[in-house]
Short mmCIF file of C-alpha atoms in Angstrom, two decimals:
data_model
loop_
_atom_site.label_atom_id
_atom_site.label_comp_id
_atom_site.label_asym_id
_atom_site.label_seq_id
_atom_site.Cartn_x
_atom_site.Cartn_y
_atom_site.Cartn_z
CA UNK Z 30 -94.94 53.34 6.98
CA UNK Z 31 -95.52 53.32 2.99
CA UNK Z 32 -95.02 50.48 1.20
CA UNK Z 33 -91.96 51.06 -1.11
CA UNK Z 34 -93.11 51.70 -4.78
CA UNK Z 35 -92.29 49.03 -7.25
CA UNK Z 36 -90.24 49.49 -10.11
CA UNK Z 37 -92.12 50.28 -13.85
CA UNK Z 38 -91.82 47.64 -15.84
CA UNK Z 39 -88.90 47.93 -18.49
CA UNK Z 40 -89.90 49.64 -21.89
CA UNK Z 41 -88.72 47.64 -24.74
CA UNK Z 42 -86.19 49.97 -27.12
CA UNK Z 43 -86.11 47.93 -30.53
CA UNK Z 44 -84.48 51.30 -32.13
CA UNK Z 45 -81.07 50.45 -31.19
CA UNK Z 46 -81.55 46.72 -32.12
CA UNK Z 47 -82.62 47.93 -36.09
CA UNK Z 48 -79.77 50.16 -35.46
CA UNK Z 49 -76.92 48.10 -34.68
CA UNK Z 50 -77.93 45.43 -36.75
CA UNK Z 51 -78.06 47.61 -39.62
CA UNK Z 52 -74.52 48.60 -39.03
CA UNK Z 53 -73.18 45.20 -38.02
CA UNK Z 54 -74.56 44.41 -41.76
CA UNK Z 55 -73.07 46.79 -43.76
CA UNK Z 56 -69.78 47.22 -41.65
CA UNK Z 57 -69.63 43.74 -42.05
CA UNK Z 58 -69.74 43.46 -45.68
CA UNK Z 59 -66.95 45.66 -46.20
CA UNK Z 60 -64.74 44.09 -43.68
CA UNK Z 61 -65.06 40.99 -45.20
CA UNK Z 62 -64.95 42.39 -48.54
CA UNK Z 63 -61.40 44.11 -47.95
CA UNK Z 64 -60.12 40.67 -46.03
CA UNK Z 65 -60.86 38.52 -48.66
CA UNK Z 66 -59.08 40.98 -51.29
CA UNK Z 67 -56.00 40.98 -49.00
CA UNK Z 68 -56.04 37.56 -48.78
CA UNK Z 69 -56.05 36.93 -52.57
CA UNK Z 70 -53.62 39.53 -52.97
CA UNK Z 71 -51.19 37.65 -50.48
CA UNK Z 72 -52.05 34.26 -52.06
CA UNK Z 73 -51.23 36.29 -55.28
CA UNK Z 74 -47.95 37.48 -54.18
CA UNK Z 75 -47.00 34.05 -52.96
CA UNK Z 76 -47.62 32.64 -56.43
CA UNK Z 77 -45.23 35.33 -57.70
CA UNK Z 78 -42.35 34.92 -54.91
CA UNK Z 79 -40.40 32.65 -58.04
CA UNK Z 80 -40.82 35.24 -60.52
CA UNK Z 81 -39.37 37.91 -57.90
CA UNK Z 82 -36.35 36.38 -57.56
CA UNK Z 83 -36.37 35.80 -61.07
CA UNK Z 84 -36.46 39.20 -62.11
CA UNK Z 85 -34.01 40.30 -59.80
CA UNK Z 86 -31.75 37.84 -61.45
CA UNK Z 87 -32.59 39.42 -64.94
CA UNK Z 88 -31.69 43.00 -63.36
CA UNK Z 89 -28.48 41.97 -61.93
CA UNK Z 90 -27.36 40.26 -65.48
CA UNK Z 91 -28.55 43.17 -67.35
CA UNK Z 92 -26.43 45.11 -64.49
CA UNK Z 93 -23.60 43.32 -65.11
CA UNK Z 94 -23.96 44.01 -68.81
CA UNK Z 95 -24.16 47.35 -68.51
CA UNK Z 96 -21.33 47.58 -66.31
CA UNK Z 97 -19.08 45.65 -68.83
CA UNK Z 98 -19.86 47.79 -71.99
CA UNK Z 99 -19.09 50.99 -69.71
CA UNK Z 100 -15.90 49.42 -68.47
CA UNK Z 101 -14.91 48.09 -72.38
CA UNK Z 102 -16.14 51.96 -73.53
CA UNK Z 103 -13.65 53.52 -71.19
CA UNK Z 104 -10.72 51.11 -72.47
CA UNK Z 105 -11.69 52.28 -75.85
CA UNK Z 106 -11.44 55.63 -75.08
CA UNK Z 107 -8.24 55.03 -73.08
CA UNK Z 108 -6.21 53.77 -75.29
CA UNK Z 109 -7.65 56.13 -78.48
CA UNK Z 110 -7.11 59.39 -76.32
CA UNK Z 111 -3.77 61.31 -77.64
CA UNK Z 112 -2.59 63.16 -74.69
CA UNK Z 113 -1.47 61.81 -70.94
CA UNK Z 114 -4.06 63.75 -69.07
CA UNK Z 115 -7.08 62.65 -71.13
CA UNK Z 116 -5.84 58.83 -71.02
CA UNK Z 117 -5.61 59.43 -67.05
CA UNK Z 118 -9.35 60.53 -66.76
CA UNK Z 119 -10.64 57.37 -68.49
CA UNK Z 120 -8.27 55.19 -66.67
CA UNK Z 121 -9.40 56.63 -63.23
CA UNK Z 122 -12.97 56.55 -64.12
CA UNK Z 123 -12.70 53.33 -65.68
CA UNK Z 124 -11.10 52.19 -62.41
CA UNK Z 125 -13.60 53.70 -60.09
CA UNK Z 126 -16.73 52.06 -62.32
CA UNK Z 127 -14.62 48.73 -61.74
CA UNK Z 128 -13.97 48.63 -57.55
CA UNK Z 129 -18.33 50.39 -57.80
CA UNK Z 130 -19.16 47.10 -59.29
CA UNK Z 131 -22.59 46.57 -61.27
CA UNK Z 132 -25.29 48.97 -59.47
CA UNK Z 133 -28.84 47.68 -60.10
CA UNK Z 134 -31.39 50.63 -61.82
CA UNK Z 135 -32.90 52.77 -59.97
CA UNK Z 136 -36.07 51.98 -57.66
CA UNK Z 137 -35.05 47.83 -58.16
CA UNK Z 138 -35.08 47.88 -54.70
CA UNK Z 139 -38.23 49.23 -54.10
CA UNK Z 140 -39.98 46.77 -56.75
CA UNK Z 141 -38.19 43.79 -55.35
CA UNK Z 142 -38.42 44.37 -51.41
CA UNK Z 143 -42.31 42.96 -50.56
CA UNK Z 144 -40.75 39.65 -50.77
CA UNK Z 145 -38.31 40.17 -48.05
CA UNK Z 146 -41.11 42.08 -45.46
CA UNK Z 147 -41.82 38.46 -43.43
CA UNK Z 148 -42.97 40.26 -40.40
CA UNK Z 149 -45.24 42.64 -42.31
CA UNK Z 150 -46.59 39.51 -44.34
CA UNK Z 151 -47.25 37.68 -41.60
CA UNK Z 152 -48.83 40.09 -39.87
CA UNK Z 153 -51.36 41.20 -42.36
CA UNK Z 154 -52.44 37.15 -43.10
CA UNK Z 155 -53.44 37.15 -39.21
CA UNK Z 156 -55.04 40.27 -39.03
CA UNK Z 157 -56.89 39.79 -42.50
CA UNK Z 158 -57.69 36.19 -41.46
CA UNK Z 159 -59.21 36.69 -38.30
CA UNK Z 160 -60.79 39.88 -39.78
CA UNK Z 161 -62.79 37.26 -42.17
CA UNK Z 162 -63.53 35.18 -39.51
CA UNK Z 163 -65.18 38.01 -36.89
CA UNK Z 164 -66.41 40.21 -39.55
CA UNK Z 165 -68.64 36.68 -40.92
CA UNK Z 166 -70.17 36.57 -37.45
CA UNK Z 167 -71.00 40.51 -36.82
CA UNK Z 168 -73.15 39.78 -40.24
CA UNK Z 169 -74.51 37.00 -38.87
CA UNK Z 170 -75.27 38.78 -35.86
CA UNK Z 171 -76.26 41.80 -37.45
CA UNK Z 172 -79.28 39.68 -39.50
CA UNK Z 173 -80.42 38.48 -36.22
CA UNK Z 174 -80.94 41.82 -34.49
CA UNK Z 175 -83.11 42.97 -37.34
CA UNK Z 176 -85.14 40.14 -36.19
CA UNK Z 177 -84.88 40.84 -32.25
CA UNK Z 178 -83.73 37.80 -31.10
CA UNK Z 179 -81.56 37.27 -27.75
CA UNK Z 180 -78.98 35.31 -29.25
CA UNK Z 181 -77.76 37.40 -31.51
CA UNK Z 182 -77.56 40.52 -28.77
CA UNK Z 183 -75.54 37.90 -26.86
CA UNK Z 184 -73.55 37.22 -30.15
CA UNK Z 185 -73.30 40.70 -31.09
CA UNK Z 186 -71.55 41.17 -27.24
CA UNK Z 187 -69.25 38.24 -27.92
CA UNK Z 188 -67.94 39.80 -31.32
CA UNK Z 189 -67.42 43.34 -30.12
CA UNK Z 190 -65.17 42.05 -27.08
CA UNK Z 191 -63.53 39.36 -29.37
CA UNK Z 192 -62.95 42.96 -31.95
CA UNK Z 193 -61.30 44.62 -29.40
CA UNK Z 194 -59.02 42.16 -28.00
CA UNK Z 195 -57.92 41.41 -31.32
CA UNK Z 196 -57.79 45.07 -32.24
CA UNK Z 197 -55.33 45.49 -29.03
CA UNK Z 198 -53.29 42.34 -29.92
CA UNK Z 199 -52.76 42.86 -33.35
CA UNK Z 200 -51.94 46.88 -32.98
CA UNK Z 201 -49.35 46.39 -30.24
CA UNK Z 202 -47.70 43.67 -32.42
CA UNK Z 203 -47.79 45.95 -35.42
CA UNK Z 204 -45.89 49.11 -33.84
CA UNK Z 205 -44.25 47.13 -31.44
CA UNK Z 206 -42.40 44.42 -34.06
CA UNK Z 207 -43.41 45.10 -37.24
CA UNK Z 208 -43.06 48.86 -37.94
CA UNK Z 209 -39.28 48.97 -36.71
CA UNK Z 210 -38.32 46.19 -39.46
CA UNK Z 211 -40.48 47.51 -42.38
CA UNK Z 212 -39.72 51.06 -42.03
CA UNK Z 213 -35.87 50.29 -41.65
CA UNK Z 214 -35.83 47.95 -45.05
CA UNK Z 215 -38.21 50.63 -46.48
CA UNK Z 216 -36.65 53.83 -45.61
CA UNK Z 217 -33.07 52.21 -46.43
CA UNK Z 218 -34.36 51.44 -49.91
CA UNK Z 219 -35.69 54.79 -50.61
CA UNK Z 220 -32.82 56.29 -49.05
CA UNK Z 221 -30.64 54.07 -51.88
CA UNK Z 222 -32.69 55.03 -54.19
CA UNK Z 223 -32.81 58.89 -54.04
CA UNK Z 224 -28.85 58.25 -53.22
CA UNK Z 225 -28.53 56.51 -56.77
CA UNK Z 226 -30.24 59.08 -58.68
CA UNK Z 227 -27.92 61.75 -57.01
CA UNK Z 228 -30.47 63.41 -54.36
CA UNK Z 229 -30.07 63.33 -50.83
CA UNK Z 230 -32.40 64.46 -47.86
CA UNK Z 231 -31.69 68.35 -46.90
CA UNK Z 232 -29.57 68.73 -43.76
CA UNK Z 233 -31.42 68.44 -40.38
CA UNK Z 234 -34.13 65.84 -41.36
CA UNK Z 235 -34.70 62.42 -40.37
CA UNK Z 236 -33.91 59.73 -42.07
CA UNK Z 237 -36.31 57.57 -44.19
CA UNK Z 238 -36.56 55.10 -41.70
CA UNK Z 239 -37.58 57.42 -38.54
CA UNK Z 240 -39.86 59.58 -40.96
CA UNK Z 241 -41.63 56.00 -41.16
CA UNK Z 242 -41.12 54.43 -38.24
CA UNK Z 243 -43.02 57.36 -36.76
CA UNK Z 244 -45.56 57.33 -39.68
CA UNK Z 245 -46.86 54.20 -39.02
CA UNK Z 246 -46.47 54.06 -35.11
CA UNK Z 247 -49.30 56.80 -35.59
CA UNK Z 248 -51.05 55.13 -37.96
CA UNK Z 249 -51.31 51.79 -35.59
CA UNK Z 250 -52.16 54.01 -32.50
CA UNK Z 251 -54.83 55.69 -34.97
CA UNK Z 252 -56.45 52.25 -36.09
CA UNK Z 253 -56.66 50.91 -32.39
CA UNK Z 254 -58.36 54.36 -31.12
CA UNK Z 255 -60.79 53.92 -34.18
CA UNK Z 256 -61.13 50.46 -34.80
CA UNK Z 257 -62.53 50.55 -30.64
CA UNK Z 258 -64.83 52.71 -31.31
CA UNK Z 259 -68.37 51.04 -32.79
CA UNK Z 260 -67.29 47.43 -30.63
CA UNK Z 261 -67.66 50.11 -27.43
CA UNK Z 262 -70.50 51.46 -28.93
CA UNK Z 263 -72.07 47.94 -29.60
CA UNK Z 264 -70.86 47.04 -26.03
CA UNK Z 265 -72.95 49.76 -24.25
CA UNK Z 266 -75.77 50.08 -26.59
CA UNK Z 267 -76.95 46.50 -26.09
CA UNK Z 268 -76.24 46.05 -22.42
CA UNK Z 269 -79.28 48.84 -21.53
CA UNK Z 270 -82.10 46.96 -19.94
CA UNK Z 271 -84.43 48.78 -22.32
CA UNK Z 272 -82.20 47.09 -25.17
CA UNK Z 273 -82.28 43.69 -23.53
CA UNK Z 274 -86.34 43.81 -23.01
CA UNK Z 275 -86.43 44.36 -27.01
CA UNK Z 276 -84.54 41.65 -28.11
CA UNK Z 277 -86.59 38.66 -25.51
CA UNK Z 278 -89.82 37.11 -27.28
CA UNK Z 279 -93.00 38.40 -26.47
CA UNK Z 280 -94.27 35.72 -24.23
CA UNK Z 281 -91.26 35.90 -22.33
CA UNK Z 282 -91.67 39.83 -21.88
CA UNK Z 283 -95.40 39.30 -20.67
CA UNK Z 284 -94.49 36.03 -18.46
CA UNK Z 285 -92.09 38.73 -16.68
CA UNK Z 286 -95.06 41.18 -16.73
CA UNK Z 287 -97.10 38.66 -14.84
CA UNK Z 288 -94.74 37.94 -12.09
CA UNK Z 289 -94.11 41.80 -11.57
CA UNK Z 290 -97.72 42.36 -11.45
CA UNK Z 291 -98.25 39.53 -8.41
CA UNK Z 292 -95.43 40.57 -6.88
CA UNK Z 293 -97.25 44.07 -6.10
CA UNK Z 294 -100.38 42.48 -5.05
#
């Protein structure tokens, strides 16, 4: 009976270390670039809440103005008209402009409604937080695979499974709670505001709020499906024994050699 042949000894592949943490550099670099401009912009628009409600106050008094110069022009008119029938279309229109109220401009809405979208705000200080945070250690991570070191394959493994748990948690949160509350106060405000400037939507379509709803429900299914994609990548690129062999030092590698070798005699 022949003795069984032993295994080769595993090649090293450093190709795929230089690869990945070439990547995990530059993907990193952006990532944290774009979290740390969302989170200034937040910390921006938090600065600003005051002056939001401020300038809403400024458009409702300059509404109210408005609506008092129309009402006083109509009395004018009213009272300077000469026959019955004209005096009756001012006082009707007058009357309607009174029970309307003061209507805020056109598109106010719109301008004044990213302080009211908690949920949405919320959710993008957590997801461009922890974006920092992860994105900090792929670099770090990346600069050690350049230089073939185990720890940062083993660190490079942590952050891809940390980047697609989060990916998971913070996508399912997104379409689950946050789309249906931004996309009704969004689509309601458009909606008010093509309904203002005398528009409507043609007959048969959505409304606002579905056409968004549905928007961004594909747009967080899209970002999980492509957001998984290079930590899966990562995951099963540096789990191949050839991979593994690259990134152990060289004394280890021939230590391993030198067992294998006595092993066969």
């Amino acid at each position: 009976m022949s003795k069984p042949q032993p295994s080769p000894p595993i090649r090293p592949r450093p190709k795929p270390l230089r690869v990945i943490g070439t990547l995990n550099l530059l993907f990193g670099a952006v990532l944290v670039a774009v979290a740390w401009s969302m989170l200034g912009g937040m910390a921006f628009s938090g600065m600003t809440a005051e002056p939001y409600e401020g300038l809403k106050r400024a458009l409702m008094l300059q509404a109210e103005r408005e609506h008092q110069q129309k009402i006083a022009t109509l009395e004018k008119r009213e009272a300077a008209a000469t026959s019955e029938d004209a005096r009756r279309v001012f006082r009707e229109e007058r009357e309607r402009r009174a029970a309307l109220g003061p209507k805020l401009p056109p598109g106010s809405e719109l301008v004044m409604m990213g302080s009211q979208m908690q949920s949405f705000g919320t959710w993008s200080v957590v997801n461009s937080a922890t974006s920092l945070g992860i994105n900090l250690l792929m670099i770090v991570a990346g600069a050690g695979l350049l230089q073939r070191v185990e720890w940062a394959r083993r660190l490079s493994l942590w952050v891809a499974g940390i980047k697609l748990v989060r990916l998971l948690l913070l996508q399912t949160v997104f379409v689950v709670f946050v789309v249906p509350s931004f996309s009704r106060r969004l689509g309601e405000a458009v909606q008010e505001t093509i309904a203002v400037q005398g528009g409507g939507l043609p007959a048969g379509m959505p409304s606002m709020t579905q056409i968004y709803a549905v928007t961004y429900t594909v747009m967080g299914v899209g970002m999980l499906i492509l957001g998984a994609i290079y930590p899966i990548v990562m995951l099963v690129m540096l789990n191949r024994p050839g991979v593994k062999a690259a990134s152990m030092p060289a004394e280890i590698r021939a230590r391993q050699m030198m067992i294998e070798a006595g092993r066969v005699r």
